[in-house]
Coordinates of C-alpha atoms in Angstrom, one line a residue:
M85 CA -42.7 112.7 207.7
Q86 CA -45.3 110.9 210.4
R87 CA -45.8 107.4 209.9
L88 CA -49.0 106.4 208.4
S89 CA -51.6 104.5 210.4
A90 CA -52.6 100.9 209.4
Y91 CA -55.8 102.2 208.4
A92 CA -54.3 105.1 206.1
F93 CA -51.6 102.4 204.7
A94 CA -54.3 100.3 203.7
A95 CA -56.2 102.9 201.9
F96 CA -52.9 104.3 200.3
I97 CA -52.2 101.0 198.6
G98 CA -55.9 100.8 197.5
F99 CA -56.8 97.5 199.5
A100 CA -60.5 98.6 199.6
G101 CA -60.9 99.3 196.1
I102 CA -59.0 96.2 194.9
Y103 CA -61.3 93.9 197.2
A104 CA -64.4 94.6 195.5
G105 CA -65.7 97.0 198.2
A106 CA -65.0 94.8 201.1
S107 CA -62.9 96.5 203.9
A108 CA -59.4 95.4 204.1
A109 CA -59.2 95.7 207.7
A110 CA -61.5 92.5 207.8
D111 CA -59.3 90.3 206.2
P112 CA -57.7 88.1 208.7
H113 CA -54.2 88.5 206.8
L114 CA -54.4 92.2 207.6
T115 CA -53.8 92.8 211.3
P116 CA -52.8 96.1 212.5
D117 CA -49.1 94.2 212.9
T118 CA -49.2 93.0 209.5
S119 CA -50.1 96.2 208.0
A120 CA -47.6 98.1 209.9
T121 CA -44.9 95.6 209.0
L122 CA -45.8 96.3 205.1
E123 CA -45.5 100.0 205.9
R124 CA -42.0 99.7 206.6
I125 CA -40.7 98.5 203.2
S126 CA -39.9 101.8 201.8
A127 CA -39.0 102.8 198.1
D128 CA -35.9 105.1 199.6
S129 CA -34.5 102.2 201.5
L130 CA -34.5 99.8 198.5
R131 CA -33.1 102.8 196.3
G132 CA -30.3 103.3 199.2
H133 CA -29.5 99.7 198.9
L134 CA -29.5 99.0 195.3
S135 CA -27.4 102.2 194.6
F136 CA -24.6 100.7 196.5
I137 CA -25.1 96.7 195.4
A138 CA -25.2 98.1 192.0
S139 CA -22.4 100.8 192.1
D140 CA -19.2 100.6 190.1
L141 CA -17.2 100.1 193.1
L142 CA -18.7 96.5 193.2
E143 CA -17.6 96.3 189.6
G144 CA -20.3 93.8 188.6
R145 CA -20.2 91.3 191.3
G146 CA -18.9 88.6 188.9
T147 CA -18.5 85.2 190.5
P148 CA -15.8 85.2 191.8
S149 CA -14.7 88.8 192.5
R150 CA -13.8 91.2 195.0
G151 CA -17.0 93.1 194.5
Q152 CA -19.1 90.1 195.0
D153 CA -17.1 89.5 198.3
L154 CA -18.0 93.3 199.3
A155 CA -22.0 92.4 198.4
A156 CA -21.8 89.7 200.5
E157 CA -20.4 91.6 203.4
Y158 CA -23.1 94.2 202.8
I159 CA -26.1 91.5 202.8
A160 CA -24.6 89.9 206.0
A161 CA -24.5 93.5 207.4
Q162 CA -28.3 94.0 206.7
F163 CA -29.3 90.7 208.2
R164 CA -27.1 91.6 211.4
R165 CA -29.0 94.6 211.4
A166 CA -32.1 93.1 211.2
G167 CA -31.4 90.6 214.0
L168 CA -31.8 87.3 212.0
E169 CA -30.1 84.5 213.4
A170 CA -26.8 83.4 211.4
V171 CA -26.9 80.0 210.4
G172 CA -24.0 79.4 208.3
D173 CA -20.8 77.7 208.9
D174 CA -19.2 81.2 209.2
G175 CA -21.9 83.4 210.7
Y176 CA -24.1 84.5 207.8
F177 CA -22.1 82.5 205.3
Q178 CA -22.3 79.3 203.6
T179 CA -18.8 78.5 202.2
A180 CA -17.9 76.6 199.2
N181 CA -14.2 76.1 198.7
W182 CA -13.9 75.6 194.9
T183 CA -11.3 76.2 192.0
F184 CA -11.9 78.9 189.2
A185 CA -10.3 78.1 186.1
E186 CA -9.4 81.2 183.9
T187 CA -9.3 81.1 180.3
N188 CA -5.7 81.7 179.3
L189 CA -5.7 83.9 176.4
K190 CA -2.0 84.3 176.0
D191 CA -1.0 83.5 172.5
F192 CA -4.8 82.7 171.7
S193 CA -5.8 82.0 168.1
F194 CA -9.1 81.0 166.5
R195 CA -9.2 80.8 162.5
I196 CA -11.5 79.6 160.0
D197 CA -10.4 78.6 156.9
A198 CA -12.1 77.8 153.6
G199 CA -9.7 77.6 150.5
K200 CA -8.4 81.1 150.1
E201 CA -10.8 82.5 152.5
H202 CA -9.9 83.1 156.0
L203 CA -11.4 84.5 159.3
N204 CA -9.7 85.2 162.3
I205 CA -12.2 85.6 165.4
P206 CA -11.1 87.7 168.4
A207 CA -11.3 86.2 172.0
N208 CA -13.9 88.9 172.9
Q209 CA -16.5 87.5 170.2
L210 CA -16.4 83.9 171.8
S211 CA -16.8 82.2 175.1
F212 CA -15.2 79.3 176.4
S213 CA -15.9 76.0 178.4
L214 CA -12.1 74.5 177.9
P215 CA -11.1 71.8 180.7
H216 CA -7.4 71.8 179.3
A217 CA -5.1 73.7 176.7
L218 CA -6.7 73.1 173.3
A219 CA -4.2 73.3 170.2
L220 CA -6.2 72.1 166.8
A221 CA -4.1 72.1 163.8
P222 CA -6.7 73.0 160.7
S223 CA -9.6 70.7 161.5
A224 CA -12.4 69.7 159.2
I225 CA -15.7 70.9 160.5
V226 CA -19.2 68.8 160.4
N227 CA -22.4 70.6 160.6
I228 CA -24.8 68.6 162.8
D229 CA -28.7 70.2 163.3
A230 CA -28.5 69.7 167.1
G231 CA -32.7 69.6 167.0
N232 CA -32.5 66.3 164.7
A233 CA -31.7 63.4 166.8
A234 CA -31.2 61.3 163.8
A235 CA -28.4 63.8 162.2
L236 CA -26.3 62.9 165.2
G237 CA -27.2 59.3 165.2
A238 CA -25.7 58.9 161.6
H239 CA -22.2 59.6 163.1
S240 CA -19.8 57.7 165.2
S241 CA -16.6 58.2 167.3
A242 CA -14.5 57.4 164.2
T243 CA -16.5 59.9 161.8
L244 CA -15.9 62.7 164.3
A245 CA -12.4 61.9 165.7
G246 CA -10.4 65.3 165.0
K247 CA -13.2 66.9 164.0
V248 CA -14.9 70.2 164.9
V249 CA -18.7 69.8 165.3
V250 CA -20.5 73.2 164.3
S251 CA -24.1 73.3 165.8
D252 CA -26.6 76.3 166.2
L253 CA -27.8 76.9 169.7
P254 CA -31.7 76.6 169.4
D255 CA -33.6 79.6 169.8
F256 CA -35.7 78.7 172.7
K257 CA -37.1 82.0 173.3
S258 CA -39.1 82.4 170.1
M259 CA -40.7 78.7 170.4
P260 CA -44.1 78.2 172.3
P261 CA -43.5 77.0 175.9
E262 CA -44.0 73.3 175.5
Q263 CA -42.1 73.1 172.2
A264 CA -39.2 75.3 174.2
K265 CA -39.2 72.7 176.8
V266 CA -38.8 69.8 174.7
A267 CA -36.1 71.7 172.4
Y268 CA -34.2 72.1 175.5
L269 CA -34.2 68.8 177.0
G270 CA -33.3 67.7 173.4
W271 CA -30.4 70.0 173.5
Q272 CA -29.2 68.5 176.9
A273 CA -29.5 65.4 175.4
Y274 CA -27.8 66.3 172.4
N275 CA -24.9 67.3 174.1
A276 CA -24.8 64.0 176.3
Q277 CA -24.6 62.0 173.0
L278 CA -22.2 64.3 171.5
A279 CA -19.6 63.8 174.7
K280 CA -19.6 59.8 173.9
L281 CA -18.4 60.6 170.5
R282 CA -15.6 62.9 171.7
P283 CA -15.3 65.1 168.8
A284 CA -12.1 67.5 169.1
L285 CA -14.6 70.5 169.8
L286 CA -18.1 71.6 169.7
L287 CA -18.2 75.2 168.0
I288 CA -21.6 76.6 169.0
V289 CA -23.4 79.3 167.1
D290 CA -25.5 81.4 169.3
R291 CA -27.4 83.7 167.0
K292 CA -29.6 85.2 169.9
Q293 CA -26.7 85.9 172.3
P294 CA -28.5 84.9 175.1
K295 CA -28.2 84.5 178.8
G296 CA -25.2 81.5 178.2
N297 CA -22.8 84.0 177.5
A298 CA -22.7 85.5 180.8
G299 CA -19.0 85.1 182.4
G300 CA -17.8 83.1 179.4
N301 CA -14.0 83.2 179.8
G302 CA -13.6 81.0 182.8
R303 CA -15.6 78.3 184.6
L304 CA -16.3 76.9 188.3
I305 CA -15.0 73.7 189.3
D306 CA -17.0 72.2 192.0
P307 CA -14.4 69.5 193.6
E308 CA -17.6 67.4 194.6
N309 CA -19.5 67.5 191.3
S310 CA -16.6 68.6 188.5
G311 CA -18.6 66.8 185.9
E312 CA -21.4 69.4 186.4
T313 CA -18.9 72.2 185.2
V314 CA -16.2 70.7 182.9
A315 CA -17.3 69.8 179.7
T316 CA -16.2 66.5 178.2
V317 CA -16.1 67.8 174.7
P318 CA -14.3 71.4 174.6
R319 CA -16.8 74.0 173.9
I320 CA -16.4 77.3 172.0
T321 CA -19.3 79.5 171.7
L322 CA -19.7 81.9 168.9
H323 CA -21.7 85.1 169.7
S324 CA -20.8 87.9 167.3
A325 CA -23.4 88.4 164.8
Q326 CA -21.1 89.8 162.1
A327 CA -18.6 86.6 162.6
I328 CA -21.7 84.5 162.6
Q329 CA -22.5 85.8 159.3
A330 CA -18.9 85.7 158.0
L331 CA -18.8 81.9 159.0
D332 CA -22.0 81.3 157.2
A333 CA -20.8 82.7 154.0
L334 CA -17.7 80.2 154.3
R335 CA -19.8 77.4 155.3
A336 CA -22.0 77.7 152.4
G337 CA -19.2 78.2 150.1
G338 CA -16.7 75.8 151.2
G339 CA -18.8 72.8 152.2
E340 CA -16.4 70.2 153.4
R341 CA -12.9 72.4 152.5
V342 CA -14.1 74.4 155.6
S343 CA -11.4 73.8 158.6
V344 CA -10.9 75.5 162.0
S345 CA -7.8 75.7 163.8
V346 CA -7.7 76.8 167.6
N347 CA -4.8 77.4 170.0
V348 CA -5.8 78.3 173.9
A349 CA -3.4 77.9 176.7
A350 CA -4.3 75.7 179.6
P351 CA -6.9 77.4 181.9
V352 CA -5.0 79.3 184.8
E353 CA -6.5 77.9 188.1
R354 CA -6.9 79.4 191.7
A355 CA -8.5 78.4 194.7
V356 CA -11.9 80.6 195.5
K357 CA -14.4 80.9 198.3
L358 CA -17.9 81.4 197.4
R359 CA -20.4 82.3 199.9
N360 CA -23.9 82.1 200.2
V361 CA -25.5 84.6 202.6
I362 CA -28.3 83.3 204.9
G363 CA -30.4 84.2 207.9
V364 CA -33.5 82.8 209.7
L365 CA -36.1 84.8 211.6
R366 CA -37.4 82.3 213.9
G367 CA -41.0 81.4 213.9
S368 CA -43.2 81.4 217.1
D369 CA -45.2 78.2 216.9
P370 CA -43.5 75.6 219.5
E371 CA -43.8 73.2 216.4
L372 CA -44.3 75.1 213.1
K373 CA -41.2 77.0 214.0
N374 CA -39.0 74.0 212.8
T375 CA -40.4 74.5 209.6
Y376 CA -39.3 76.9 207.0
V377 CA -40.5 79.3 204.1
M378 CA -37.2 80.5 202.1
V379 CA -37.3 83.9 200.3
T380 CA -34.1 84.0 198.1
A381 CA -32.4 85.9 195.2
H382 CA -28.9 85.7 193.6
Y383 CA -26.6 88.5 194.1
D384 CA -24.0 88.1 191.6
H385 CA -23.9 89.6 188.0
L386 CA -21.6 89.4 185.2
G387 CA -18.9 91.4 186.3
I388 CA -16.6 93.4 184.0
K389 CA -16.7 92.4 180.3
D390 CA -14.3 93.9 177.6
G391 CA -13.5 96.1 180.1
V392 CA -16.9 97.4 180.7
I393 CA -18.6 97.3 184.0
H394 CA -22.0 95.3 184.0
N395 CA -23.7 96.6 187.2
G396 CA -26.9 94.2 187.2
A397 CA -29.0 96.6 189.0
N398 CA -32.4 94.8 187.8
D399 CA -30.7 91.4 187.2
D400 CA -30.5 90.5 190.2
G401 CA -29.5 93.3 192.3
S402 CA -33.4 94.3 192.4
G403 CA -34.0 90.8 193.9
T404 CA -31.0 91.0 196.6
V405 CA -32.1 94.1 198.0
S406 CA -35.7 92.8 198.3
V407 CA -34.4 90.2 199.9
M408 CA -32.9 92.4 202.7
E409 CA -35.8 94.9 202.7
I410 CA -38.4 92.1 203.5
A411 CA -36.2 90.7 206.0
G412 CA -36.0 94.0 207.9
A413 CA -39.8 94.4 207.7
L414 CA -40.8 91.1 209.0
A415 CA -38.0 91.2 211.7
G416 CA -39.8 94.1 213.3
M417 CA -43.0 92.2 213.6
K418 CA -44.5 92.3 217.2
Q419 CA -45.9 88.8 216.5
R420 CA -43.5 86.7 214.7
P421 CA -44.9 84.3 212.2
A422 CA -45.7 80.4 213.2
R423 CA -43.2 79.5 210.8
S424 CA -39.5 80.2 210.2
I425 CA -38.6 82.2 207.4
V426 CA -35.1 81.7 205.7
F427 CA -33.3 84.7 203.5
M428 CA -30.9 83.8 201.3
T429 CA -29.1 85.3 198.6
V430 CA -26.6 82.9 196.3
F431 CA -23.6 83.1 194.1
G432 CA -23.0 81.9 190.7
E433 CA -26.4 82.0 189.0
E434 CA -25.1 83.8 186.0
L435 CA -22.6 80.8 185.7
G436 CA -25.2 78.0 186.0
L437 CA -27.4 78.3 189.3
F438 CA -24.1 77.2 191.3
G439 CA -25.0 78.7 194.5
S440 CA -28.4 77.6 194.7
R441 CA -27.5 74.0 193.6
Y442 CA -24.5 74.1 196.3
Y443 CA -27.3 74.7 198.9
G444 CA -29.6 72.3 197.4
R445 CA -26.7 69.3 197.8
H446 CA -25.6 71.1 201.4
P447 CA -29.0 72.2 202.9
I448 CA -28.3 74.0 206.2
L449 CA -32.0 73.7 207.2
P450 CA -33.6 70.3 206.7
I451 CA -35.4 70.3 203.1
R452 CA -38.0 67.9 204.4
Q453 CA -38.9 70.8 206.5
T454 CA -38.7 73.3 204.2
V455 CA -42.4 74.1 202.8
A456 CA -41.8 76.5 200.1
N457 CA -39.3 78.6 198.4
V458 CA -40.0 81.9 196.7
N459 CA -37.2 83.2 194.3
L460 CA -37.1 87.0 193.3
E461 CA -35.6 87.7 189.9
Q462 CA -35.9 91.2 188.1
V463 CA -38.2 92.9 190.1
G464 CA -36.9 96.5 189.7
R465 CA -37.9 97.6 186.1
T466 CA -41.2 98.0 184.7
D467 CA -39.9 98.5 181.2
S468 CA -40.6 94.8 180.1
S469 CA -40.1 94.2 176.2
E470 CA -43.6 93.0 176.5
G471 CA -45.0 96.1 177.5
P472 CA -45.1 98.1 180.7
Q473 CA -45.7 96.2 183.8
L474 CA -46.7 98.6 186.4
N475 CA -48.6 96.5 189.3
N476 CA -47.7 93.3 187.4
A477 CA -45.8 90.0 188.8
S478 CA -45.4 86.7 187.1
M479 CA -44.6 83.7 188.7
T480 CA -42.9 80.8 187.2
G481 CA -44.6 77.5 187.2
F482 CA -47.5 79.1 188.4
D483 CA -49.8 76.0 188.5
F484 CA -47.2 73.8 189.4
S485 CA -48.4 74.2 192.9
D486 CA -50.6 76.2 195.4
V487 CA -48.2 78.7 195.8
G488 CA -49.0 80.9 193.0
T489 CA -52.6 80.9 194.5
I490 CA -51.7 82.1 197.7
F491 CA -49.3 85.0 196.0
R492 CA -52.2 85.8 193.8
K493 CA -54.5 86.6 197.2
A494 CA -51.7 88.5 198.4
G495 CA -51.5 90.7 195.3
K496 CA -55.2 91.3 195.4
L497 CA -54.5 92.8 199.0
T498 CA -51.5 94.9 197.8
G499 CA -52.4 96.2 194.4
I500 CA -50.4 93.7 192.5
N501 CA -51.8 91.4 189.8
V502 CA -49.9 88.1 190.3
Y503 CA -50.5 86.3 187.4
K504 CA -49.2 83.3 184.9
N505 CA -47.3 84.6 182.0
E506 CA -48.3 82.1 179.4
A507 CA -45.3 82.7 176.7
N508 CA -42.7 82.5 180.0
S509 CA -43.9 81.0 183.0
D510 CA -43.0 77.2 182.2
F511 CA -40.1 77.9 180.2
Y512 CA -38.3 80.2 183.1
F513 CA -39.3 77.5 185.8
A514 CA -36.1 75.5 185.2
R515 CA -33.7 78.6 184.8
S516 CA -33.4 80.3 188.1
D517 CA -32.6 79.3 191.4
N518 CA -35.7 78.0 192.5
Q519 CA -35.1 74.9 190.5
A520 CA -32.6 73.6 192.7
L521 CA -35.2 73.3 195.8
A522 CA -37.8 72.4 193.2
D523 CA -35.3 69.3 192.5
Q524 CA -35.4 68.3 196.0
G525 CA -39.3 68.4 196.4
V526 CA -39.9 71.8 197.7
P527 CA -42.6 74.0 196.0
A528 CA -40.5 76.6 194.7
H529 CA -41.1 79.4 192.1
T530 CA -39.6 82.7 190.9
L531 CA -41.6 86.0 190.8
C532 CA -40.7 88.6 188.3
V533 CA -41.7 91.9 187.1
A534 CA -39.8 91.7 183.5
F535 CA -38.3 88.6 182.0
E536 CA -36.8 90.6 179.3
Y537 CA -36.1 94.6 179.5
P538 CA -33.9 97.1 177.8
D539 CA -30.0 96.7 179.1
Y540 CA -30.9 93.0 179.9
H541 CA -27.4 91.7 180.6
A542 CA -26.1 94.8 179.2
P543 CA -23.9 97.9 180.7
G544 CA -27.0 100.0 181.0
D545 CA -28.6 98.0 183.4
H546 CA -28.3 100.8 186.2
W547 CA -29.9 101.7 189.5
Q548 CA -31.2 104.9 188.4
K549 CA -33.6 103.1 185.5
V550 CA -35.6 100.9 188.5
D551 CA -39.1 102.0 189.4
Y552 CA -38.7 102.1 193.0
A553 CA -42.3 102.8 194.0
N554 CA -43.4 99.8 192.1
M555 CA -40.9 97.8 193.4
A556 CA -41.7 98.6 196.9
K557 CA -45.3 97.8 196.3
V558 CA -44.1 94.1 194.8
N559 CA -42.3 93.8 197.8
R560 CA -45.3 94.4 200.2
M561 CA -46.9 91.7 198.1
V562 CA -44.1 89.3 198.5
A563 CA -43.8 90.0 202.3
L564 CA -47.4 89.3 202.8
G565 CA -47.5 86.0 200.5
V566 CA -44.7 84.8 202.6
L567 CA -46.6 85.6 205.9
M568 CA -49.6 83.7 204.6
I569 CA -47.6 80.9 203.8
A570 CA -45.4 81.1 207.3
N571 CA -48.9 81.1 209.4
D572 CA -50.8 78.7 207.8
P573 CA -50.7 75.3 209.6
V574 CA -51.4 73.7 206.0
A575 CA -48.0 73.4 203.9
P576 CA -48.0 74.2 200.3
K577 CA -48.4 71.2 197.8
W578 CA -47.6 70.7 194.1
N579 CA -50.0 70.0 191.8
T580 CA -50.0 66.3 190.9
A581 CA -52.6 66.7 188.6
N582 CA -50.1 69.0 186.0
P583 CA -47.8 66.3 184.1
L584 CA -44.8 68.6 184.5
T585 CA -44.6 68.4 187.8
R586 CA -43.8 64.9 187.9
P587 CA -40.3 64.8 188.9
Y588 CA -40.9 67.6 191.9
V589 CA -43.7 65.4 193.1
E590 CA -41.6 62.2 193.2
A591 CA -38.7 64.3 195.1
W592 CA -41.3 65.9 197.6
R593 CA -42.4 62.2 198.2
R594 CA -39.0 61.0 198.8
Q595 CA -38.1 63.8 201.4
S596 CA -41.4 62.9 203.0
S597 CA -40.5 59.2 203.4
Q598 CA -37.1 60.0 204.9

């Protein structure tokens, strides 16, 4: 099939109609070179990449796993094919030498007793964060409302010694955004305070089975910051609705007579090499080429759970292949953008944003010269739980900086409505890989088509369910937005009028003063 001309391509994606009758060709951002670049982004190419990245061969790309290593090699090969500059410590790889502590389920037992009533809970209904072996004889439970600061204040290390604290995980998703943020900070403070009181175990009741269940039978240990991954208080999370219902019945009927006994062997530790994959498209301006716009996604998923592969096509295979596709398209431009563009896929998001946090602590390119980051998360499926999301993309923290305004303009030129999702924008800002760079002061946001969708964190998240035509359109919008930032001599800035940006503004000022 013949390639479309730049003018035909502009008509194809509806520039003229979207731009209120104005000629798209008149827009300075849509040069013939740029239009030809956007044309190179192909639904078929995205389908081809994702059918491999989300195939059973890669076994769900768990962190760590052979499947994840295969994915990293594939991504690096695509960066090499595009001619990106390799800037890692090992070619296109930034390597973290960590330890993986796998939960040892040999001779495992977990039992709840209430008088003559007993409840044995299998390991596949639990997830674990245990720094060591745990052997608890029947230990009394103490019910504490994590959302009530006074409830924990009534206890001391003496009253909780040898006890099992039982707390519900707050249902952040059902709360209004501001309430959810307060509740999330409260939950973190609760855990920090509980760590000082050192009960025998924290049993978390997860009634919504949220993202925290991912990879629940092991933990990563960062030798530089082990406190980030090892809980001072051993924690076990209960996810099964049936088991939670039974536990509630025992708690209601047994009161103080309810006890928990646990036996978990010491974790089995092994050294692992975890890799971010990174390449750079060097800019053309003598000065601005030493500043950077970052395009990121996480290439890990849940791996194999209960013997079933979770392929994670949308989460976040879609973001991963978008990074590759956009890199290939922009690398073919006749006129390179003024700033350099960094393309990176990171490990360990599902376990706690580990790959992006590692880069934040060990930046390959200077943070103070990194002007913006757009992170791509779940951009393939349009069957959102909030309704169809055709031609829509939401940006987290939309009004935290002027990055949102830039991408909204790019969306108008490419037929994508870039908007603030009032229910999710602020809440999810801190729950994806943009957070690591935002913490360093970089205006960083995540773009998402569907925050929640059928098969989210389930085995059915397959590549065949992705809307590739819409995904290609979203990719064109992202590519254009990145070019707008890369060619603008004025870097994006945080919105200092928004009180939620205060820590990021302060981090940016610290970076600027160095």
